[in-house]
Structures are given as structure tokens and as C-alpha cells.
Coordinates of C-alpha atoms in Angstrom, one line a residue:
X1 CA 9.9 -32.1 -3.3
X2 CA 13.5 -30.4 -3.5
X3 CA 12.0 -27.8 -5.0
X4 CA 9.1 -27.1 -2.4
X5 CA 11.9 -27.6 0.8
X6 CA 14.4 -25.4 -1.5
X7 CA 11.5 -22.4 -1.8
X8 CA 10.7 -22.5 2.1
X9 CA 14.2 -22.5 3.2
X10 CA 14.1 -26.1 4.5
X11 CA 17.1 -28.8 4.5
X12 CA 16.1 -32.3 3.1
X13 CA 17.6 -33.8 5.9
X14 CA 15.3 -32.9 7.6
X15 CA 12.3 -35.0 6.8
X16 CA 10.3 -34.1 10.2
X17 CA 11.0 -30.7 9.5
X18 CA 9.6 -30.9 5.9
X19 CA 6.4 -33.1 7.1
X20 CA 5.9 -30.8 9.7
X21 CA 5.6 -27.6 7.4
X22 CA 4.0 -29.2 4.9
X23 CA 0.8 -30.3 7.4
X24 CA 0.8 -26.6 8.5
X25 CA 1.0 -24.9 4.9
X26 CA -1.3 -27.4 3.0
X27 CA -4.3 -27.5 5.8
X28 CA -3.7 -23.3 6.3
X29 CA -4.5 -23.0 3.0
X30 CA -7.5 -25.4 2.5
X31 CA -8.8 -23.9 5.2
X32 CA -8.4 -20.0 4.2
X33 CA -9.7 -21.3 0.6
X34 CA -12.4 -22.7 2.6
X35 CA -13.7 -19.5 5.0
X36 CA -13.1 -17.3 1.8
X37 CA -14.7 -18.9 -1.1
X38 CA -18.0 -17.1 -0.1
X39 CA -16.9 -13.8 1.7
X40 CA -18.3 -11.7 -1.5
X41 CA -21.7 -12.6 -0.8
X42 CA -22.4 -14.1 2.9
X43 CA -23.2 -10.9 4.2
X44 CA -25.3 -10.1 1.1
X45 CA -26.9 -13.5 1.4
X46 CA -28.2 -13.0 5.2
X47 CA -28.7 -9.0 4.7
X48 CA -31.4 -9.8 1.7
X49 CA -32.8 -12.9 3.9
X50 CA -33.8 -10.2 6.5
X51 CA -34.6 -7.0 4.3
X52 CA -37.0 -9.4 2.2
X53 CA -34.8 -9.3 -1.3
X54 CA -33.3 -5.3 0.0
X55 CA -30.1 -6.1 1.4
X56 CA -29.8 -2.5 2.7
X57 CA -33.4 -3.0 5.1
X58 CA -31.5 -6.1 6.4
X59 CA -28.3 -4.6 7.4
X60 CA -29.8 -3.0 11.0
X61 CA -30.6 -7.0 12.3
X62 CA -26.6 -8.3 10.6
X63 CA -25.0 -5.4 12.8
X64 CA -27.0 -7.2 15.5
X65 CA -26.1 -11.2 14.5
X66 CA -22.7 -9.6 14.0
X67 CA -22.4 -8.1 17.6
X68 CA -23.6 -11.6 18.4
X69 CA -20.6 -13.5 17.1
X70 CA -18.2 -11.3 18.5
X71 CA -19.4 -12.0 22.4
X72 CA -19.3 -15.5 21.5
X73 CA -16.1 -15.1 20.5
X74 CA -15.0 -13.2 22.8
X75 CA -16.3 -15.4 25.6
X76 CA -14.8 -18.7 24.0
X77 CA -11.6 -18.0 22.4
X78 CA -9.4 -17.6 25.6
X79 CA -10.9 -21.0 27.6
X80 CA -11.0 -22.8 24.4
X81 CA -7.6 -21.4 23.2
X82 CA -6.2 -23.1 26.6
X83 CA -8.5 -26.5 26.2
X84 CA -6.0 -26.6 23.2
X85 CA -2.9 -26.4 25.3
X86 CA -4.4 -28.9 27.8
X87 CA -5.7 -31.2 25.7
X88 CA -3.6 -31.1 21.9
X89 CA -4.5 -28.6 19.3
X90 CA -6.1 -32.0 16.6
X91 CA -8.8 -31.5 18.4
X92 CA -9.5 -27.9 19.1
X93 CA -9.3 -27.8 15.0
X94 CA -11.4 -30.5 14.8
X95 CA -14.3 -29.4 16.5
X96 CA -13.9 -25.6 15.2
X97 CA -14.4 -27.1 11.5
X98 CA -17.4 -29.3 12.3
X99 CA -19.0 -26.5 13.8
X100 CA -18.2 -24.2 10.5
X101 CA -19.5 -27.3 8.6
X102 CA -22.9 -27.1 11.2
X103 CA -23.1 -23.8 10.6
X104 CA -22.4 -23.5 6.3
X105 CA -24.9 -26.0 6.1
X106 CA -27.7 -24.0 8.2
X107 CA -26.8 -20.9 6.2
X108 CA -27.7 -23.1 3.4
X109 CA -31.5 -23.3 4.3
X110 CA -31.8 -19.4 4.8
X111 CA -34.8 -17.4 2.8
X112 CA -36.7 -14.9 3.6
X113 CA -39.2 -16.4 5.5
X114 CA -36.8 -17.9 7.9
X115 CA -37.3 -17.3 11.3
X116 CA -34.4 -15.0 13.0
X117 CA -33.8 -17.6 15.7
X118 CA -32.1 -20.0 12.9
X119 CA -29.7 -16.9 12.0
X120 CA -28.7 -16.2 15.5
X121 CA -27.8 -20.1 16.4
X122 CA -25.7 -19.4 12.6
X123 CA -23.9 -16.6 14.3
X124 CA -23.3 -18.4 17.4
X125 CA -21.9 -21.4 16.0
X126 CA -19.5 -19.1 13.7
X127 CA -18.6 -16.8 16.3
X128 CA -17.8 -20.8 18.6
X129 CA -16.2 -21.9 15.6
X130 CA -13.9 -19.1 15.3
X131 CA -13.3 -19.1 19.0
X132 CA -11.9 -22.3 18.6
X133 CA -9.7 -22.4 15.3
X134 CA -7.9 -19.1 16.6
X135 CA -4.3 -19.7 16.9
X136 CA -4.7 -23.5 17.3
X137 CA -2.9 -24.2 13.7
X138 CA 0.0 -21.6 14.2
X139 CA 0.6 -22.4 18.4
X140 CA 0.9 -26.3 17.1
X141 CA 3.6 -25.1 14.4
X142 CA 5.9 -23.1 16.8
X143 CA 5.8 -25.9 19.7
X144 CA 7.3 -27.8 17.0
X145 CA 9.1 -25.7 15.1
X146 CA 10.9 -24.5 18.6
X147 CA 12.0 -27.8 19.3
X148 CA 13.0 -29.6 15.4
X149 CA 15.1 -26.3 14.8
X150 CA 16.7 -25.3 17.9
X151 CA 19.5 -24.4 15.3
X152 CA 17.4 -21.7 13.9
X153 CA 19.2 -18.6 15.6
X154 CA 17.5 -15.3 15.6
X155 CA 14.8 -17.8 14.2
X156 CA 15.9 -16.6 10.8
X157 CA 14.4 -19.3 9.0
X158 CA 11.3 -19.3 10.8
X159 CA 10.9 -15.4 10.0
X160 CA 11.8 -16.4 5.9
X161 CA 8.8 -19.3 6.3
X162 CA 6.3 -17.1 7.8
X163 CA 7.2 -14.6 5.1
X164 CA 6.3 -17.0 2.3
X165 CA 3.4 -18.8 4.1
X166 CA 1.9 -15.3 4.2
X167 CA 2.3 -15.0 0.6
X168 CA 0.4 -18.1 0.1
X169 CA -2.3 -16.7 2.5
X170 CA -3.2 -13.7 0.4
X171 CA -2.7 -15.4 -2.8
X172 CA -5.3 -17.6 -1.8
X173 CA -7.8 -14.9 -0.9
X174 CA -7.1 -13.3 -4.0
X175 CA -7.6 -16.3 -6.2
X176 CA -10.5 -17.9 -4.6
X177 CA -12.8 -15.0 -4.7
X178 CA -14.0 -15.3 -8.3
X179 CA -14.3 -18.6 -8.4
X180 CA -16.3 -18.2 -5.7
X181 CA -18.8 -15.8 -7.1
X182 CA -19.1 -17.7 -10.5
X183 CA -20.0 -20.7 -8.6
X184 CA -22.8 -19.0 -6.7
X185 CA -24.1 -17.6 -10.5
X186 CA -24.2 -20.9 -11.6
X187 CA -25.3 -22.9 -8.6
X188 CA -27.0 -20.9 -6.5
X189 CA -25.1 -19.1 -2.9
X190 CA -27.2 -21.8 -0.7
X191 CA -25.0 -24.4 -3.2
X192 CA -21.6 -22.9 -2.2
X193 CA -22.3 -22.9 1.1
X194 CA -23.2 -26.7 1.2
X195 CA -19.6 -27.1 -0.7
X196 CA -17.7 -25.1 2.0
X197 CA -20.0 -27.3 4.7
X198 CA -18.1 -30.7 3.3
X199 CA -15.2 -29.4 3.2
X200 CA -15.1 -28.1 6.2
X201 CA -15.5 -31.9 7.0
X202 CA -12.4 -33.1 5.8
X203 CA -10.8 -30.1 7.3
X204 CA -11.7 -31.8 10.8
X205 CA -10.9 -35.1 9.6
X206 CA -7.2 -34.0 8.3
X207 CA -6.6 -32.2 11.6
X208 CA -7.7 -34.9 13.7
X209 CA -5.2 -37.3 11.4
X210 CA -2.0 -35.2 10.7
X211 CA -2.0 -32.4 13.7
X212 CA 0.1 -34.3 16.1
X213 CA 3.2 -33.5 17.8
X214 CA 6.4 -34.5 17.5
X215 CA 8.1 -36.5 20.1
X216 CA 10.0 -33.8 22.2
X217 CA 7.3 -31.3 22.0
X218 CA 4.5 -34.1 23.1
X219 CA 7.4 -34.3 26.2
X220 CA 6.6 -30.9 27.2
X221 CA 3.2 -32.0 28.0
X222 CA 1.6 -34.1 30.6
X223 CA 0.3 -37.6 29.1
X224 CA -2.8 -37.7 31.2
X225 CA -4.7 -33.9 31.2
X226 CA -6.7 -33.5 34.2
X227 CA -9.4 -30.9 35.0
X228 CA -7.3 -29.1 37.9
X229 CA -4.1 -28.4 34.7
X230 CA -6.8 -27.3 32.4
X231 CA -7.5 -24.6 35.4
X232 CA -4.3 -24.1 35.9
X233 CA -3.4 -23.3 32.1
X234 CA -6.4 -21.0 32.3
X235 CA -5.0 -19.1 35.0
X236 CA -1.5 -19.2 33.8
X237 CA -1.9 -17.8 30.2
X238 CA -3.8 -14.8 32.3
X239 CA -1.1 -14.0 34.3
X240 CA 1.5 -14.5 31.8
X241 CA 0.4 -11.2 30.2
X242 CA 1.5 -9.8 33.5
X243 CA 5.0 -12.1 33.9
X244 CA 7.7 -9.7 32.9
X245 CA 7.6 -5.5 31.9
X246 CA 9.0 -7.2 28.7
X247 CA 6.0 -9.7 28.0
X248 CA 3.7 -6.8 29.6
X249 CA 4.0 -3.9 27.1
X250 CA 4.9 -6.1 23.9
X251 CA 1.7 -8.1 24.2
X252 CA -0.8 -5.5 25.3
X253 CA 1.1 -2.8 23.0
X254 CA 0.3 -5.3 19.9
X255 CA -3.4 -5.9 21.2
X256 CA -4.1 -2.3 20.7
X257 CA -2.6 -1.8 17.6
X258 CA -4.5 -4.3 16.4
X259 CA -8.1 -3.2 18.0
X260 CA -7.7 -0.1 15.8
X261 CA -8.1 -2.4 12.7
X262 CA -11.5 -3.4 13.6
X263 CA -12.5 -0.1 13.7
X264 CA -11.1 0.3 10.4
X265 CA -12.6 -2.3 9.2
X266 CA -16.0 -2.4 10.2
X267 CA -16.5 1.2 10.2
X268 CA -14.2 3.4 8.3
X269 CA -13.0 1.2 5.4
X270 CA -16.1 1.0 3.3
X271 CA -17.8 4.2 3.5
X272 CA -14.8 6.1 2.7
X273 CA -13.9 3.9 -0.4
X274 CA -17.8 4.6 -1.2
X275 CA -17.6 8.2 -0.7
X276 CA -14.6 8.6 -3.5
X277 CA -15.6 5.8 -5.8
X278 CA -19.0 5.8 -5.4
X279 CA -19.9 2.2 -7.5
X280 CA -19.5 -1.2 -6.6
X281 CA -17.8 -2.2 -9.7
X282 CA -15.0 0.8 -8.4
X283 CA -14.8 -0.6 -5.1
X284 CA -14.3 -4.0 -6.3
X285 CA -11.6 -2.7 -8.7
X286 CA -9.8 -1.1 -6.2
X287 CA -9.7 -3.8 -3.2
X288 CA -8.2 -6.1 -6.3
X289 CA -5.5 -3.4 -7.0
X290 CA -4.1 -3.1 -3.1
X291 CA -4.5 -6.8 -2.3
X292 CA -2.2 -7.8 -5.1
X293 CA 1.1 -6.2 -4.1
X294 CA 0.4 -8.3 -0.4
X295 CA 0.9 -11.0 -2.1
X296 CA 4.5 -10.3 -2.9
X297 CA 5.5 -8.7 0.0
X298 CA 4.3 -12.3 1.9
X299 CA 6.2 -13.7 -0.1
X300 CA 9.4 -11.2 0.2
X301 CA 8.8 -10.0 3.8
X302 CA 10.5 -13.1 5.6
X303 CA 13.6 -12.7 3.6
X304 CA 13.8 -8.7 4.1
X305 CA 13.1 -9.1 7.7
X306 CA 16.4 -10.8 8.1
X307 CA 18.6 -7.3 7.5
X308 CA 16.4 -6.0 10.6
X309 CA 16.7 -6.3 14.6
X310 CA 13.0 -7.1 16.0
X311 CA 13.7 -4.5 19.0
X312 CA 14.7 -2.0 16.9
X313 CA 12.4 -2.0 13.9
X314 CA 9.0 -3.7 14.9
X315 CA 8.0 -0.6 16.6
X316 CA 9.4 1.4 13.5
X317 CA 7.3 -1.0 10.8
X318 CA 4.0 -0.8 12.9
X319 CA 4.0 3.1 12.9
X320 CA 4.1 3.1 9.5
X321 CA 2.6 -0.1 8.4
X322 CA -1.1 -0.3 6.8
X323 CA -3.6 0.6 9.7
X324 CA -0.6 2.4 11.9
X325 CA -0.6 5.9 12.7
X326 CA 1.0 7.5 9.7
X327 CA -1.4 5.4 7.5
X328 CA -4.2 7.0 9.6
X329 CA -2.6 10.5 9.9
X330 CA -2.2 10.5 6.4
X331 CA -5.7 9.4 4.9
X332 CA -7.4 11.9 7.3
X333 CA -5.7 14.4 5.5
X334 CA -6.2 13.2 2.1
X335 CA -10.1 13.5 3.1
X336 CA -9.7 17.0 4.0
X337 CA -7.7 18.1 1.2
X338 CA -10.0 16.5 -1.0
X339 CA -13.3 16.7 -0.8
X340 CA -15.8 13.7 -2.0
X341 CA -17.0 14.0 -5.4
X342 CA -20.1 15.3 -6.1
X343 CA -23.4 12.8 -6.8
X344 CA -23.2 14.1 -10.7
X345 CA -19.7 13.6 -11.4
X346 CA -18.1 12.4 -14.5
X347 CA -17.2 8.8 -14.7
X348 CA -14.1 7.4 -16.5
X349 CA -14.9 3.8 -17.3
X350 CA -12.8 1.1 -18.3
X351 CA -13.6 -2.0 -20.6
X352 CA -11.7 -5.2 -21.0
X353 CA -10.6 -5.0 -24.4
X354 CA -12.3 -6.8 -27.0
X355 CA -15.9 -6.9 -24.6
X356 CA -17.8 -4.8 -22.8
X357 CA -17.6 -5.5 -19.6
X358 CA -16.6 -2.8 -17.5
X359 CA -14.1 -3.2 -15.1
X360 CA -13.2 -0.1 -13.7
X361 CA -15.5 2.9 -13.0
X362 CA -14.2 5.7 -11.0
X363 CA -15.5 9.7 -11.0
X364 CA -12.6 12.4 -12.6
X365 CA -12.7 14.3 -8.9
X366 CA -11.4 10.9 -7.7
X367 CA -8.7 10.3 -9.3
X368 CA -6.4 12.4 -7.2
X369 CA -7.0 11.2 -3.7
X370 CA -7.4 7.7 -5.2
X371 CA -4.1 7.4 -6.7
X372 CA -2.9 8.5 -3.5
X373 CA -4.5 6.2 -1.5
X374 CA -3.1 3.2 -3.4
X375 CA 0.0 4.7 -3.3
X376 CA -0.2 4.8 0.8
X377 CA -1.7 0.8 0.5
X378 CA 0.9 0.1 -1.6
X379 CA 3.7 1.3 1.0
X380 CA 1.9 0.7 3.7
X381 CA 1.6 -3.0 3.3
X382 CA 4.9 -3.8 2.9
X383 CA 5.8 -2.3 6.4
X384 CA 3.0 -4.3 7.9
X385 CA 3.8 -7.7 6.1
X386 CA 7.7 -6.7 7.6
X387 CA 6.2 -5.7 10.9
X388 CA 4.4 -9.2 11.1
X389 CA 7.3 -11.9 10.2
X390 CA 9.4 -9.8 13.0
X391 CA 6.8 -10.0 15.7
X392 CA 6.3 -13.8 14.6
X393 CA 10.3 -13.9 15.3
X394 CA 9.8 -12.3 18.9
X395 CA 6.7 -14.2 19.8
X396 CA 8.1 -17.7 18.7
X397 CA 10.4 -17.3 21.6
X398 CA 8.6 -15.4 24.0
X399 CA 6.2 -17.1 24.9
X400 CA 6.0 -20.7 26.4
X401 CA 5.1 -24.0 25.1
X402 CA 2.8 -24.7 27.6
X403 CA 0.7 -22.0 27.5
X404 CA 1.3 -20.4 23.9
X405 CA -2.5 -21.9 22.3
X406 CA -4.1 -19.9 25.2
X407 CA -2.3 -16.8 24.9
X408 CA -3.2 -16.9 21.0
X409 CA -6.2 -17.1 22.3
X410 CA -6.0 -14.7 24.3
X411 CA -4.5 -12.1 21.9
X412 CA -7.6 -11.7 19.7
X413 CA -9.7 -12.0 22.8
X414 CA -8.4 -8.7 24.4
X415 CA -7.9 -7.2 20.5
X416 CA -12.2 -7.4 20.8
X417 CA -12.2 -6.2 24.0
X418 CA -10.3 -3.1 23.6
X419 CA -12.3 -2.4 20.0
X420 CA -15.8 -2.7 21.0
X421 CA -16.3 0.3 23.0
X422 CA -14.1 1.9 20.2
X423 CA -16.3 0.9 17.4
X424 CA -19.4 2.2 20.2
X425 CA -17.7 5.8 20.6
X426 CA -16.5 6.5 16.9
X427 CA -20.2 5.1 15.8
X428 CA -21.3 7.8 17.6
X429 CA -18.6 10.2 16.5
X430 CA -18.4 9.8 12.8
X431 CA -21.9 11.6 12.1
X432 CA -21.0 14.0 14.1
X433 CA -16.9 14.9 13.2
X434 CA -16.9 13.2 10.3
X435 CA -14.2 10.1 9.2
X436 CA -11.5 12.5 9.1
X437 CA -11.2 13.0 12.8
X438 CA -12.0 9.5 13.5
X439 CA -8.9 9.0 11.7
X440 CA -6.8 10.9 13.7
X441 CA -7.8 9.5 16.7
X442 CA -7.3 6.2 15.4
X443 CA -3.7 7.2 14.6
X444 CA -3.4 8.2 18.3
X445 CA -4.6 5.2 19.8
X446 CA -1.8 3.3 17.5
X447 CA 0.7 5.5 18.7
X448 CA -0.3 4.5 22.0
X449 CA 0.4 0.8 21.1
X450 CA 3.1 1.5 19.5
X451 CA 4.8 3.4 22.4
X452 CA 4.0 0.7 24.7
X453 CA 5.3 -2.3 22.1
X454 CA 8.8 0.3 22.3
X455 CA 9.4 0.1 25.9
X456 CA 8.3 -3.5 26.0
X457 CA 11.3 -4.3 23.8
X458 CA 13.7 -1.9 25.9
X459 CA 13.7 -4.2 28.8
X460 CA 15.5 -7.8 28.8
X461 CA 13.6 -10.8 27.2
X462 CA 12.4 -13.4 29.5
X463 CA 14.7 -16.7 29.7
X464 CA 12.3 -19.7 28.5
X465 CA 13.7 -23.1 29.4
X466 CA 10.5 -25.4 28.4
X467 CA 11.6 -26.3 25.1
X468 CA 15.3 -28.5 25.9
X469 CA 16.0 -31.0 23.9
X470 CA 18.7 -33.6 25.2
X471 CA 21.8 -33.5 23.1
X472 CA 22.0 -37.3 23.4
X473 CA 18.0 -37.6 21.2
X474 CA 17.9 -36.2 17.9
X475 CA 14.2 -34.8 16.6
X476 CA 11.6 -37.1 15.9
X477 CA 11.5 -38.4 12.4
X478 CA 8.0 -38.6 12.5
X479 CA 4.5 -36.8 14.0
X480 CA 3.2 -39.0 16.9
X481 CA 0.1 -39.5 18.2
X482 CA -0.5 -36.8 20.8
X483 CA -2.1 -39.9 23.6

């Protein structure tokens, strides 16, 4: 155990400190080992379902299931976010992991002949599911991280923590993948998806046993919730996006940053690293290669993070950072410099030694704009791993106890609702300009954020007095029940 409290920068005596971390980091990374195990192949799974065995027929009806599961997310993940604040976050997590386990399990029974009613009430339930597990875990942490350390200046420590806890994130994903794919060759996906529909049990079951608050953050709540505070938190976690110029432009600011993403993601990410490496096997290869350095700079970012001032850098890291505007800037010129490689290009393979099985395939016009794309991933990442732990640092503090589950919530709520009509106009712009320009725009619309995360931090940071702890009461030495 010294060891463990020693790595995360925690004092042994400090045993509700330790418990409390431990709860968060154990069940954070059951349940990213959980969600992730089949991420290779769920979209396959589904896409070949509805193309009849030709996952490519079936992808027009997944970008419909997946439109789907982002309104329902959308809709829930604010109300539900403050049903959490209202009510105690055990049970929020509980009920989003029995809804992942309804919905692993009816993913399970998918073929070819299922109807496409089944595969929309999947959707639903994932897109409710996620609704309700978004920022349940991490607002029950700081309520009671806020009041076990209020020691923790600068919330240092906190920022170190997050750094490492990060690290264990992405190692996660990164290990969990293959196993995840062997056990789908051996068993069968339907299989896997059972597995990740019992675990998702015991998910709800440890949340529902060890989520509970300590006693001086539990005294920040009212024993007895009542429809009219439920109402009230819903109202308040709206208007506190409005509260202060401070709370205003940080929040908002990061919101947009962060809607860019999605269009990275679901629109620009894969078809460029298709148009340069042209294989799967490539592809694969290369998502391994950038991912890995994340990994460290989790791990290292908490610690770094403590040479810089949140006001001054965060809007510094997140211009540069992976999926900022100099990322953006950059790749859009990379794809005009370099042009995609043509359909008959030479291939440069490489074979594990000692076998043949091949595990990197990329074409000689590649290798150029390739190297320089990891290069960019590689620098990139670290800024937005640095640019992460900071904002953690700011938001920790700057936003209140009795709201913070909602306005978690909230954040990925109004994330989707500035990317949709993004993802609708650069759809429609891409065939037309080409990824290149949608690049640039991107880049702008992160400035944008940026800018508006910049003067959020010029103007004084709102006093939050919901958190006191009497001087005469030391912390809780234990989690109570949250009744």
C-alpha cells in the first residue's frame, strides 16, 4: 500500500484520502476496461448485421443509430447529470451500468435478420447509459477531494493525481484492445459482448456499495431531496454557465474546443489516415504508434503541470495541443504539400521477426507526410494531456459542490450541441473543398475557443464558500452512506 499512496502523491495518514482515490481509480478503470474491450469490432459487428455480411452497405443505417444515440444523449445528460447532484452520484452510476449491461446483452442477439427496431432500442439505451455515467465518477471525486484536502493549495496534488490517473486511462485502452479482439476470434463478438454485459453488473453493484460520500461533503447536501431542489439544481447548473464573465468564457470557451474533436473524429480522422496509408493493417499500426506516448504523458503531465500558472498557460497548451488550432493548421498543410499516394503505389511491409505476420504496411509516397504526422501526435499530445490536468486544477475550484454533477453534465451536452451542425456543414463541405480546408476551418473555430477560454481567465475567479470545513472536525475516516 505505501507504494500505491507513495506513486499518487498521497500521505498515509490519510486513510480517507487513500480509500477515497482508491474507489475512484480502481472502478475508472474497470469501467474503461469494460466500454473498451470491444471498441475494435462493435461498429463492424452492427455495420455487417445491416449490410447482410458487407459492413460497408451497413454503414448508411449506423450513421443513422449513431445520430440516434447522440439526441439521446444529448437530451439526458444535463437532467440526469443534475438527478446526480440531487440525489448522490451511487446511483446515477448504477443505473448508467445496468443500462450498458441491458444493452451489451441485446447487442449480443444481433444477426442479420434482426429487425432494425432491436438496434435502435441498443442505441437508445447506450446513448441513456452514457447520459448518465458522464461526469458522475469524477464530480463524486472532487466533492470529496475539495473537502479531505483543503490543504491542497493551487490543488497541486490533485493536478499530479489526475496526471497519473490519466496515464492509467490510456494504458488501459491500449492494453485491452487485443485481448479484446483475440477473445472475439476465439469466442465469437456476440460472446464478448455477454462478458462486458456481467460486468457491467458488478460495475453497478460496486458503485452502489463504495460511491458514497464522506461526512463533510454529504453536509453540503440536503438529507431529504425533494422534487422542487431537483428543479432547482436543474435551473441552477443552467444559469451558472452565465454566473460570472469568469465562469462564462472559461466554460463555453472549453465547450467549443472540444466540439471541434467530434468533428475530427467522426469525420476527418479516418479518411485522411486512409487516404496516406491506405490498409487496415497500416491504420491499426499507426493508432498503436501515437496512443503509446499518451500513456506517458498521463502519467507525467500532473507533475509538469506544477511549473505552470493555469491562467497563463491553459490557453497556451490548448492552441497547440492535439485537435487545437496549430495541430489543425498544420495537418491541412501537410495534405497540400503532399498529395495522397496513388492506388498502385509501392508498399514497404514489415514482419515480426521470426513469423510472417505482417505488422506494418505503409506505401513509399507515405512515408513523408506520415512521419510527420506522428511527429505532430507525438507533440501535440503532450500539450493536451498538460492542457487537461490544468483545466482539472481550475475546474476543481470553480465550480460548486452543489451543482458540479450537472454542469459535467452539462459540458458534454453543449460540446454536442455546438458539433452537430458542424459535423452537418463540413459533411457537406468536405466533397466539395476537400479535408484540407475543413481543417483550417476547424483550426479557426479552436481559436475561437481558445480566445474566449483567454479572457475568461483575465477576469477574477469567483469566491466559492460551499465547501467549509469546521476547524474544530477533522475529515471523515471513512465513506458514509449518502441517506
Amino acid at each position: 500500500m505505501g507504494r500505491i499512496t507513495s506513486y499518487f502523491g498521497l500521505s498515509d495518514d490519510k486513510p480517507h484520502v487513500i480509500r477515497l482515490t482508491s474507489i475512484a481509480i480502481s472502478l475508472s478503470t474497470l469501467m474503461q476496461a469494460t466500454i473498451a474491450i470491444s471498441t475494435t469490432f462493435y461498429l463492424i459487428f452492427v455495420a455487417e448485421a445491416l449490410g447482410n455480411g458487407d459492413f460497408i452497405v451497413g454503414m448508411t443505417l449506423v450513421a443513422v443509430l449513431v445520430v440516434i444515440q447522440m439526441t439521446v444523449q444529448t437530451t439526458f445528460d444535463y437532467p440526469t447529470g443534475v438527478i446526480g447532484d440531487w440525489i448522490g452520484q451511487r446511483y446515477i452510476l448504477a443505473t448508467a451500468f445496468l443500462t450498458y449491461a441491458a444493452a451489451f446483452y441485446t447487442v449480443s442477439l444481433v444477426t442479420s435478420t434482426t429487425p432494425i427496431g432491436l438496434l435502435v432500442l441498443v442505441y437508445v439505451l447506450m446513448g441513456f447509459a452514457s447520459s448518465q455515467q458522464s461526469g458522475a465518477l469524477g464530480s463524486w471525486f472532487d466533492n470529496n477531494w475539495r473537502v479531505a484536502m483543503p490543504e491542497d493549495e493551487g490543488r497541486k496534488q490533485y493536478g499530479v493525481l489526475q496526471g497519473k490517473w490519466g496515464m492509467l486511462s490510456w494504458l488501459t485502452n491500449v492494453l485491452i484492445l487485443i485481448p479484446g479482439g483475440i477473445l472475439a476470434t476465439v469466442f465469437a463478438r456476440a460472446w464478448v459482448f455477454q462478458v462486458q454485459s456481467v460486468l457491467c453488473v458488478v460495475i453497478a453493484l460496486a458503485s452502489w456499495r463504495f460511491v458514497r460520500n464522506l461526512p463533510e461533503a454529504e453536509q453540503n447536501r440536503q438529507s431529504k431531496p425533494d422534487i422542487g431542489e431537483y428543479f432547482s439544481l436543474l435551473r441552477e447548473g443552467v444559469t451558472y454557465l452565465f454566473s460570472s464573465e469568469y465562469v462564462k468564457y472559461l466554460l463555453i470557451g472549453s465547450m467549443l474546443v472540444n466540439s471541434v474533436i467530434s468533428v475530427w473524429g467522426n469525420l476527418i480522422l479516418f479518411p485522411m489516415y486512409y487516404t496516406y496509408l491506405v490498409s487496415d493493417v497500416a491504420v491499426a499500426s499507426f493508432r498503436t504508434i501515437v496512443m503509446v506516448p499518451l500513456v506517458v504523458y498521463s502519467e507525467r503531465s500532473g507533475i509538469w503541470a506544477k511549473r505552470y500558472d493555469p491562467e497563463k498557460w491553459i490557453p497556451r497548451f490548448r492552441f497547440i495541443q492535439t485537435c487545437g488550432a496549430v495541430f489543425f493548421w498544420v495537418f491541412a498543410v501537410l495534405m497540400i504539400v503532399f498529395q495522397p499516394p496513388p492506388a498502385n503505389s509501392p508498399m514497404i511491409d514489415y514482419i515480426l521477426p521470426g513469423t510472417d505476420i505482417l505488422l506494418l504496411r505503409v506505401p513509399v509516397a507515405s512515408l513523408v507526410p506520415v512521419f510527420l504526422m506522428v511527429v505532430m501526435f507525438f507533440i501535440g499530445g503532450a500539450f493536451l494531456q498538460l492542457g487537461g490536468v490544468l483545466t482539472s486544477r481550475v475546474f476543481v475550484d470553480a465550480i460548486p459542490n452543489r451543482v458540479r454533477n450537472g454542469v459535467y453534465s452539462l459540458f458534454p451536452t453543449v460540446v454536442l450541441i455546438f458539433a452537430i451542425p458542424q459535423i452537418a456543414f463540413f459533411g457537406w463541405l468536405i466533397p466539395l473543398l476537400g479535408i484540407s480546408t475543413t481543417l483550417f476551418l476547424c483550426g479557426c473555430i479552436s481559436t475561437i475557443g481558445v480566445l474566449m477560454i483567454r479572457k475568461g481567465l483575465s477576469y477574477p475567479k469567483p469566491w466559492l464558500d460551499d465547501t467549509a470545513v469546521s476547524t474544530e472536525q477533522e475529515p471523515g475516516q471513512e465513506l458514509e452512506d449518502e441517506h
